[in-house]
Amino acid sequence: MRAGALRRVGAMTYDESLLDVAHRSAADWLRGVAERPIPPRADVDELADSLGRDLPERGEPAPEVVARLAERAEPGLIAIGSPRFYGWVIGGTQPVALAADWLVSAWDQNAGLRKITPAVAALEEIAGAWLLDLLGLPAGADVGFATGATTAQTACLAAARDEVLRRVGWDALQEGLAGGPRIRWIVGEERHGTMDLAARYLGLGAPTAVACDDQGRLCADALEAELARGDGPAIVALQAGNIHSGAFDPFADACRIAHEAGAWVHVDGAFGLWAAASPRLAHLTAGMAAADSWSTDAHKTLSVPYDCGIAIVRDPAAMRRALSMHASYLQATEVGADPHEKVLELSRRARGVPTWAVLRHLGRSGVADLVDRLAGSARIIADGLARLPGVEVLNDVVFTQVCIALPDDAATEALSSALWADGEVLAMTSRWRGRAVVRFSVSNWGTDAAQARRTVDAVARVLAGLSAASG
Ligand SMILES: *Cc1c(COP(=O)(O)O)cnc(C)c1O
């Protein structure tokens, strides 16, 4: 330990060399993350054995704990930050966001109350206003920082549920749901599964799913026909960015149809909402701003560290009616103004701060460049893969998702397994429109044209190995 690095304040001992240990091992990780094989090398049992399963009777010095953590966890870490990681929809971390996130942990502000943690409230309010501006959403909308798109959309749907009931004279806050009018809850067949989950938390039951076209876009006429089948309170969920095709629902028509029927419209734009921040891609989101609420993630496209989702509701009063709570000990600012009244969490980390940092760092043009880079790299990957023997690109590559298949499902699944074993590119299998597919979700800020071309070369190499092995 360096002399003078120890500060002692009563029982609180703070060893500055501890953060140096963490910093060194974080730097080692970051230096290697783009080149190391992507999958983990050890499984949970092996890692638990190595970490040590027994609770120590006597504690260990903190630097030893952190050193053990860094060293023994490493074989079990997956290189999510790799620019050739295409699994699920997973963003990497921009360095500026990581640095801001470290400060968030050091500051340890409980970000629920404006009067108590004004610095983080100011940062999050600025970031929220910037987001509305970048995404072309109404300036007066309320913005809440949640743990992810799932909880963000749950917050939005809570506002939707209570508001559509209130409009027909049912006070869900007092009466609950039992005995009240049933809410018609309508989605596209290809909505993300977390929409169902959010609705389940809220007692909305299973959705009615309307037809989608061959790219997974909800069909506006199918929505119109479904809404015409009944009346009463209704919520319609649309999607900006289908996880298989990247497609966007026809917002202008769908919003008009839903609003004519008195429905609340929510847009799940966990990654696709960001198309609105690019002048070249904003056309994909045309009409989206007419909705009533929107949810997205900052931990995907915007590349802040896990976790950060964003809940946006046009009518702040509806959001606060659903999510406010008051207790005299909280020192609330004034009814409805505090950050905790826009999300499900009361106590929470200041997770909007890394979002502020990355927006400040990139600026409007940098965010547009980021989104364009991801979509451009998806295009390069799709064009390159389409030229490989047996590979078919199944979707219109309008945004950041590429779905490919080989002539039969077994071969497609074998490709995904072989990529995993090889480790240079990670792309996972899924099923879409009745076929096994391998999805390439371009979501990492480091995936530029060079990485996209390297990805095509690696897939070509792995495919050639597979066909050599099979015959
Ligand atoms: C990732 C995703 C979600 C869920 O987001 P979480 O941050 O994992 O909670 C919802 N919808 C879509 C379209 C997604 O891609």
XYZ file of C-alpha atoms and ligand atoms in Angstrom:
486
model
C 0.000 0.000 0.000
C 1.320 3.443 -0.899
C 2.194 5.651 2.055
C -0.380 8.336 2.540
C -2.982 6.413 0.574
C -4.928 5.556 3.698
C -7.573 7.959 4.931
C -9.177 7.213 8.243
C -12.321 8.940 9.451
C -13.498 7.258 12.634
C -14.505 3.703 11.754
C -14.432 4.464 8.024
C -11.180 3.433 6.444
C -10.738 4.201 2.817
C -7.776 2.764 1.005
C -7.136 4.602 -2.228
C -4.983 1.798 -3.613
C -8.126 -0.297 -3.746
C -9.502 1.679 -6.647
C -6.115 1.397 -8.331
C -6.467 -2.400 -8.209
C -9.921 -2.137 -9.795
C -8.711 0.402 -12.341
C -5.757 -1.759 -13.425
C -7.851 -4.827 -13.941
C -10.615 -2.876 -15.723
C -7.974 -1.434 -18.057
C -6.615 -4.941 -18.721
C -10.106 -6.143 -19.571
C -10.854 -3.219 -21.855
C -7.487 -3.505 -23.613
C -8.221 -7.108 -24.513
C -11.956 -7.139 -25.050
C -11.929 -6.581 -28.827
C -9.486 -9.403 -29.532
C -10.151 -12.073 -26.936
C -12.331 -15.030 -27.956
C -15.882 -13.859 -27.226
C -17.453 -16.800 -25.309
C -16.546 -17.556 -21.674
C -14.027 -20.362 -21.080
C -15.449 -21.686 -17.792
C -18.894 -22.678 -16.556
C -20.635 -21.632 -13.360
C -19.520 -24.663 -11.336
C -15.890 -24.277 -12.294
C -16.041 -20.577 -11.498
C -17.730 -21.129 -8.142
C -15.000 -23.649 -7.232
C -12.320 -21.196 -8.221
C -13.954 -18.229 -6.462
C -14.354 -20.304 -3.275
C -17.733 -21.470 -2.052
C -17.269 -21.207 1.724
C -18.139 -18.043 3.594
C -14.889 -16.938 5.243
C -15.046 -16.832 9.053
C -12.764 -13.822 9.116
C -12.788 -11.240 6.381
C -9.968 -10.501 3.945
C -8.367 -7.147 3.140
C -10.342 -5.320 0.463
C -7.525 -5.185 -2.161
C -7.221 -8.974 -1.937
C -10.954 -9.351 -2.422
C -10.917 -7.140 -5.495
C -7.830 -8.860 -6.901
C -9.440 -12.285 -6.407
C -12.614 -11.050 -8.055
C -10.798 -9.715 -11.103
C -8.579 -12.728 -11.533
C -11.025 -15.540 -10.865
C -14.033 -14.078 -12.662
C -12.082 -13.448 -15.875
C -12.418 -16.941 -17.434
C -16.187 -16.682 -16.974
C -16.642 -13.283 -18.617
C -18.200 -13.060 -22.062
C -16.821 -10.318 -24.293
C -20.084 -8.437 -24.683
C -18.031 -5.335 -25.455
C -16.436 -6.941 -28.514
C -17.177 -5.131 -31.797
C -18.023 -8.567 -33.234
C -20.640 -9.436 -30.624
C -24.000 -9.726 -32.410
C -26.055 -11.735 -29.906
C -29.515 -10.559 -28.732
C -29.481 -6.747 -28.895
C -26.562 -5.806 -26.696
C -24.735 -2.492 -26.715
C -21.141 -1.983 -25.696
C -19.979 0.760 -23.347
C -18.580 4.062 -24.577
C -15.563 4.991 -22.423
C -17.091 8.326 -21.426
C -20.186 6.539 -20.151
C -18.061 4.066 -18.207
C -16.109 6.864 -16.547
C -19.334 8.649 -15.634
C -20.731 5.383 -14.282
C -17.723 5.006 -11.973
C -18.474 8.433 -10.567
C -22.122 7.450 -10.111
C -20.992 4.538 -7.922
C -18.498 6.661 -6.010
C -21.029 9.435 -5.389
C -23.680 6.888 -4.347
C -26.580 9.279 -4.773
C -30.051 7.856 -4.306
C -31.538 9.554 -7.336
C -35.217 9.638 -6.424
C -35.605 13.148 -5.022
C -34.789 16.515 -6.620
C -34.266 18.454 -3.414
C -31.948 15.845 -1.917
C -29.742 14.971 -4.908
C -29.928 18.098 -7.072
C -26.788 17.389 -9.124
C -28.034 14.097 -10.480
C -31.567 15.449 -10.887
C -30.179 18.293 -13.000
C -28.065 15.904 -15.104
C -30.993 13.554 -15.656
C -33.399 16.381 -16.478
C -30.972 17.772 -19.053
C -30.383 14.298 -20.512
C -34.149 13.709 -20.633
C -34.756 16.946 -22.545
C -31.926 16.108 -24.964
C -33.417 12.666 -25.572
C -36.812 14.126 -26.464
C -35.116 16.530 -28.851
C -32.948 13.842 -30.512
C -35.802 11.365 -30.829
C -38.280 13.937 -32.138
C -40.695 13.423 -29.251
C -42.906 16.097 -27.634
C -40.887 18.512 -25.501
C -43.348 18.411 -22.608
C -43.246 14.633 -22.188
C -42.039 13.083 -18.950
C -38.826 11.026 -18.996
C -37.946 8.407 -16.379
C -34.719 6.430 -16.043
C -35.488 2.761 -15.422
C -33.396 -0.395 -15.307
C -34.204 -1.428 -18.875
C -36.797 -1.343 -21.603
C -38.867 -3.961 -19.796
C -39.376 -1.854 -16.687
C -39.592 1.318 -18.787
C -42.452 -0.108 -20.807
C -44.073 -1.362 -17.606
C -43.992 2.204 -16.261
C -45.516 3.488 -19.509
C -48.207 0.820 -19.557
C -49.080 1.554 -15.918
C -49.820 5.139 -16.974
C -51.728 3.846 -20.012
C -53.814 1.401 -18.010
C -54.906 3.892 -15.367
C -55.571 6.619 -17.920
C -57.729 4.583 -20.314
C -59.765 3.391 -17.334
C -60.042 6.926 -15.934
C -61.416 8.119 -19.283
C -64.334 5.695 -18.950
C -64.959 6.692 -15.352
C -63.148 3.845 -13.591
C -60.686 4.880 -10.871
C -58.129 2.063 -10.860
C -56.109 3.802 -8.143
C -59.012 3.439 -5.711
C -60.889 0.444 -7.037
C -58.138 -1.707 -8.488
C -58.933 -3.704 -11.603
C -61.391 -6.327 -10.371
C -64.937 -5.458 -11.367
C -63.812 -2.712 -13.735
C -64.048 -2.595 -17.516
C -61.755 -4.981 -19.307
C -58.978 -3.235 -21.227
C -58.523 -4.365 -24.803
C -54.798 -4.954 -25.064
C -53.604 -5.224 -28.656
C -50.150 -5.926 -30.079
C -48.613 -7.144 -33.337
C -47.858 -10.852 -33.680
C -44.145 -10.047 -33.701
C -43.969 -7.763 -30.676
C -41.113 -8.370 -28.263
C -41.959 -10.906 -25.528
C -41.311 -8.338 -22.813
C -44.471 -6.456 -23.857
C -46.448 -9.482 -22.690
C -44.420 -9.565 -19.502
C -44.982 -5.884 -18.718
C -48.707 -6.304 -19.285
C -48.780 -9.384 -17.081
C -47.264 -7.423 -14.173
C -50.065 -4.902 -14.624
C -52.942 -7.380 -14.720
C -53.779 -6.739 -18.373
C -53.729 -10.430 -19.232
C -52.577 -11.888 -22.524
C -52.697 -9.571 -25.535
C -54.739 -9.920 -28.678
C -52.149 -10.242 -31.437
C -52.928 -8.858 -34.882
C -51.291 -9.953 -38.119
C -47.897 -8.744 -39.298
C -46.439 -8.653 -42.802
C -43.432 -10.651 -44.021
C -41.014 -8.262 -42.269
C -42.844 -8.479 -38.952
C -44.553 -5.079 -39.268
C -47.996 -4.874 -37.763
C -50.643 -4.609 -40.505
C -52.631 -1.416 -40.036
C -55.819 -2.927 -41.552
C -55.604 -5.876 -39.170
C -55.371 -3.390 -36.303
C -58.352 -1.455 -37.652
C -60.404 -4.626 -37.980
C -59.519 -5.730 -34.453
C -60.405 -2.357 -32.941
C -63.723 -2.369 -34.830
C -64.669 -5.630 -33.130
C -65.508 -3.907 -29.867
C -65.255 -0.754 -27.840
C -64.189 0.369 -24.397
C -60.744 1.192 -23.054
C -57.890 -0.027 -25.250
C -54.110 0.016 -25.376
C -52.173 -0.677 -28.574
C -48.449 -1.459 -28.536
C -46.402 -0.739 -31.656
C -42.775 -1.535 -32.309
C -39.795 0.450 -33.566
C -37.264 -2.223 -34.486
C -38.211 -5.880 -34.843
C -35.451 -8.014 -33.320
C -35.298 -10.293 -36.367
C -35.784 -7.886 -39.252
C -35.193 -4.488 -37.658
C -38.525 -3.426 -39.244
C -40.668 -0.567 -37.971
C -44.450 -0.637 -37.644
C -46.468 1.795 -39.824
C -46.743 4.404 -37.085
C -48.687 7.113 -38.884
C -51.540 4.827 -39.919
C -51.530 2.740 -36.772
C -51.548 5.788 -34.457
C -54.394 7.401 -36.392
C -56.464 4.208 -36.352
C -55.804 3.569 -32.669
C -56.546 7.153 -31.655
C -59.785 7.201 -33.650
C -60.820 4.228 -31.523
C -59.804 6.083 -28.341
C -56.860 3.774 -27.616
C -53.583 4.699 -25.935
C -50.598 3.939 -28.191
C -47.293 2.766 -26.772
C -44.129 2.326 -28.887
C -41.536 -0.282 -27.859
C -38.391 1.166 -29.366
C -35.776 -0.527 -27.195
C -33.197 -0.097 -29.962
C -35.224 1.200 -32.925
C -36.285 4.503 -31.376
C -32.733 5.688 -32.091
C -33.387 5.663 -35.841
C -35.145 8.963 -35.171
C -31.792 10.513 -34.192
C -30.336 9.947 -37.662
C -31.446 12.269 -40.483
C -30.790 9.372 -42.884
C -32.912 6.856 -40.988
C -35.534 9.010 -39.290
C -38.002 8.185 -42.076
C -38.337 4.730 -40.479
C -39.946 6.352 -37.453
C -42.258 8.708 -39.375
C -45.474 9.246 -37.427
C -44.063 7.720 -34.251
C -44.256 10.996 -32.325
C -48.046 10.809 -32.433
C -48.044 7.976 -29.869
C -48.790 8.463 -26.173
C -45.741 6.737 -24.689
C -42.397 5.316 -25.779
C -39.796 3.091 -24.151
C -36.190 2.602 -25.109
C -32.839 1.514 -23.778
C -29.729 3.598 -23.317
C -27.770 0.366 -22.687
C -28.271 -0.813 -26.257
C -27.704 1.681 -29.086
C -26.493 4.582 -26.940
C -23.815 2.373 -25.324
C -24.024 3.188 -21.635
C -23.115 0.369 -19.235
C -25.888 -1.882 -17.984
C -28.392 -0.909 -16.880
C -30.448 1.953 -18.232
C -33.882 2.008 -19.826
C -35.965 5.101 -20.555
C -39.708 5.557 -20.067
C -41.334 8.474 -21.897
C -44.962 9.516 -21.465
C -46.598 12.384 -23.356
C -48.982 13.303 -20.531
C -46.987 13.870 -17.324
C -50.174 13.891 -15.263
C -51.042 10.360 -16.403
C -47.547 9.148 -15.573
C -47.526 10.685 -12.137
C -51.030 9.516 -11.244
C -49.863 5.979 -11.938
C -46.391 6.112 -10.380
C -46.360 8.783 -7.653
C -46.209 7.895 -4.020
C -45.918 10.164 -1.063
C -44.636 9.801 2.441
C -43.957 12.674 4.776
C -40.391 11.555 5.533
C -39.314 11.697 1.882
C -38.893 15.488 1.605
C -40.656 15.570 -1.722
C -40.120 18.621 -3.895
C -43.757 19.156 -4.747
C -46.369 16.700 -5.820
C -45.346 14.988 -9.024
C -41.974 16.577 -9.691
C -39.541 13.982 -8.397
C -37.603 11.452 -10.502
C -39.021 8.443 -8.619
C -42.496 9.411 -9.822
C -41.646 8.443 -13.397
C -40.400 4.887 -12.864
C -41.149 1.805 -10.800
C -38.094 2.249 -8.565
C -38.042 4.443 -5.452
C -34.384 4.090 -4.434
C -32.156 3.814 -7.436
C -28.692 4.628 -8.780
C -28.261 7.789 -10.839
C -28.380 5.801 -14.038
C -29.230 8.795 -16.201
C -25.788 10.312 -15.592
C -23.863 8.082 -18.047
C -26.568 8.915 -20.601
C -25.888 12.621 -20.034
C -22.144 11.985 -20.447
C -22.437 10.074 -23.708
C -24.853 12.624 -25.190
C -22.572 15.483 -24.133
C -19.621 13.617 -25.674
C -21.266 12.713 -28.982
C -23.522 15.688 -29.527
C -26.369 15.564 -32.009
C -24.122 14.709 -34.966
C -22.233 12.052 -33.022
C -25.432 10.231 -32.089
C -26.531 10.336 -35.738
C -23.108 8.996 -36.792
C -23.355 6.200 -34.233
C -26.765 5.094 -35.483
C -25.667 5.380 -39.135
C -22.511 3.397 -38.399
C -24.496 0.512 -36.880
C -26.957 0.445 -39.779
C -24.144 0.798 -42.349
C -22.232 -2.085 -40.786
C -25.396 -4.220 -40.864
C -25.618 -3.477 -44.594
C -21.979 -4.553 -45.153
C -22.546 -7.748 -43.178
C -25.745 -8.564 -45.074
C -24.192 -7.917 -48.491
C -21.063 -9.886 -47.615
C -22.900 -12.858 -46.144
C -25.342 -12.998 -49.069
C -22.383 -13.802 -51.327
C -21.332 -16.855 -49.281
C -22.389 -20.294 -50.575
C -25.790 -21.401 -49.290
C -26.436 -18.237 -47.269
C -29.757 -16.459 -47.655
C -30.459 -13.103 -46.026
C -34.082 -13.340 -44.945
C -34.925 -9.756 -44.011
C -34.890 -6.390 -45.740
C -31.945 -4.837 -43.938
C -33.436 -1.439 -43.149
C -31.699 -0.924 -39.823
C -29.308 -2.868 -37.588
C -30.576 -6.456 -37.747
C -29.531 -9.158 -40.218
C -31.158 -12.592 -40.245
C -29.589 -15.344 -42.327
C -30.373 -18.987 -42.953
C -28.647 -21.899 -44.646
C -30.646 -24.324 -46.809
C -31.852 -26.344 -43.814
C -32.397 -25.664 -40.112
C -29.755 -28.128 -38.937
C -27.087 -26.427 -41.033
C -28.148 -23.012 -39.737
C -27.919 -24.164 -36.138
C -24.577 -25.818 -36.816
C -23.248 -22.487 -38.102
C -24.218 -20.720 -34.900
C -22.558 -23.450 -32.789
C -19.441 -23.375 -34.947
C -19.216 -19.577 -34.595
C -19.460 -19.947 -30.817
C -16.696 -22.556 -30.790
C -14.520 -20.399 -33.032
C -14.936 -17.298 -30.867
C -14.132 -14.506 -33.337
C -17.787 -13.619 -34.035
C -20.778 -14.212 -31.809
C -24.166 -14.516 -33.524
C -26.985 -16.514 -32.016
C -29.637 -18.694 -33.500
C -33.344 -18.017 -33.224
C -36.487 -18.998 -35.108
C -38.212 -16.539 -37.423
C -41.156 -17.152 -39.734
C -40.896 -20.923 -39.329
C -37.165 -21.230 -39.939
C -33.999 -21.509 -37.908
C -31.982 -18.335 -38.416
C -28.713 -16.844 -37.271
C -29.200 -13.247 -36.125
C -26.560 -10.554 -36.452
C -27.680 -7.670 -34.293
C -25.295 -4.769 -34.905
C -25.485 -2.918 -31.630
C -21.925 -2.192 -30.526
C -20.534 1.316 -31.055
C -17.219 -0.224 -32.180
C -18.723 -2.191 -35.065
C -17.459 -0.102 -37.962
C -16.997 -1.034 -41.635
C -13.663 -2.744 -40.954
C -15.164 -4.891 -38.185
C -18.140 -5.679 -40.410
C -15.829 -6.897 -43.197
C -13.790 -8.897 -40.701
C -17.053 -10.450 -39.521
C -17.930 -11.572 -43.060
C -14.441 -13.069 -43.477
C -14.719 -14.947 -40.186
C -18.136 -16.350 -41.067
C -16.789 -17.384 -44.485
C -13.884 -19.181 -42.812
C -16.150 -20.968 -40.318
C -18.599 -21.963 -43.054
C -15.780 -23.340 -45.201
C -14.594 -25.369 -42.214
C -18.081 -26.775 -41.745
C -18.475 -27.790 -45.353
C -14.981 -29.341 -45.415
C -15.894 -31.360 -42.328
C -19.225 -32.505 -43.756
C -17.912 -33.724 -46.977
C -34.117 -5.609 -25.523
C -35.527 -5.349 -25.890
C -36.516 -5.208 -24.905
C -36.239 -5.439 -23.445
O -35.248 -4.589 -22.983
P -34.452 -4.852 -21.619
O -33.534 -3.689 -21.538
O -33.721 -6.163 -21.805
O -35.409 -4.919 -20.505
C -37.792 -4.875 -25.325
N -38.080 -4.710 -26.631
C -37.154 -4.843 -27.605
C -37.550 -4.624 -29.026
C -35.837 -5.179 -27.260
O -34.906 -5.308 -28.215
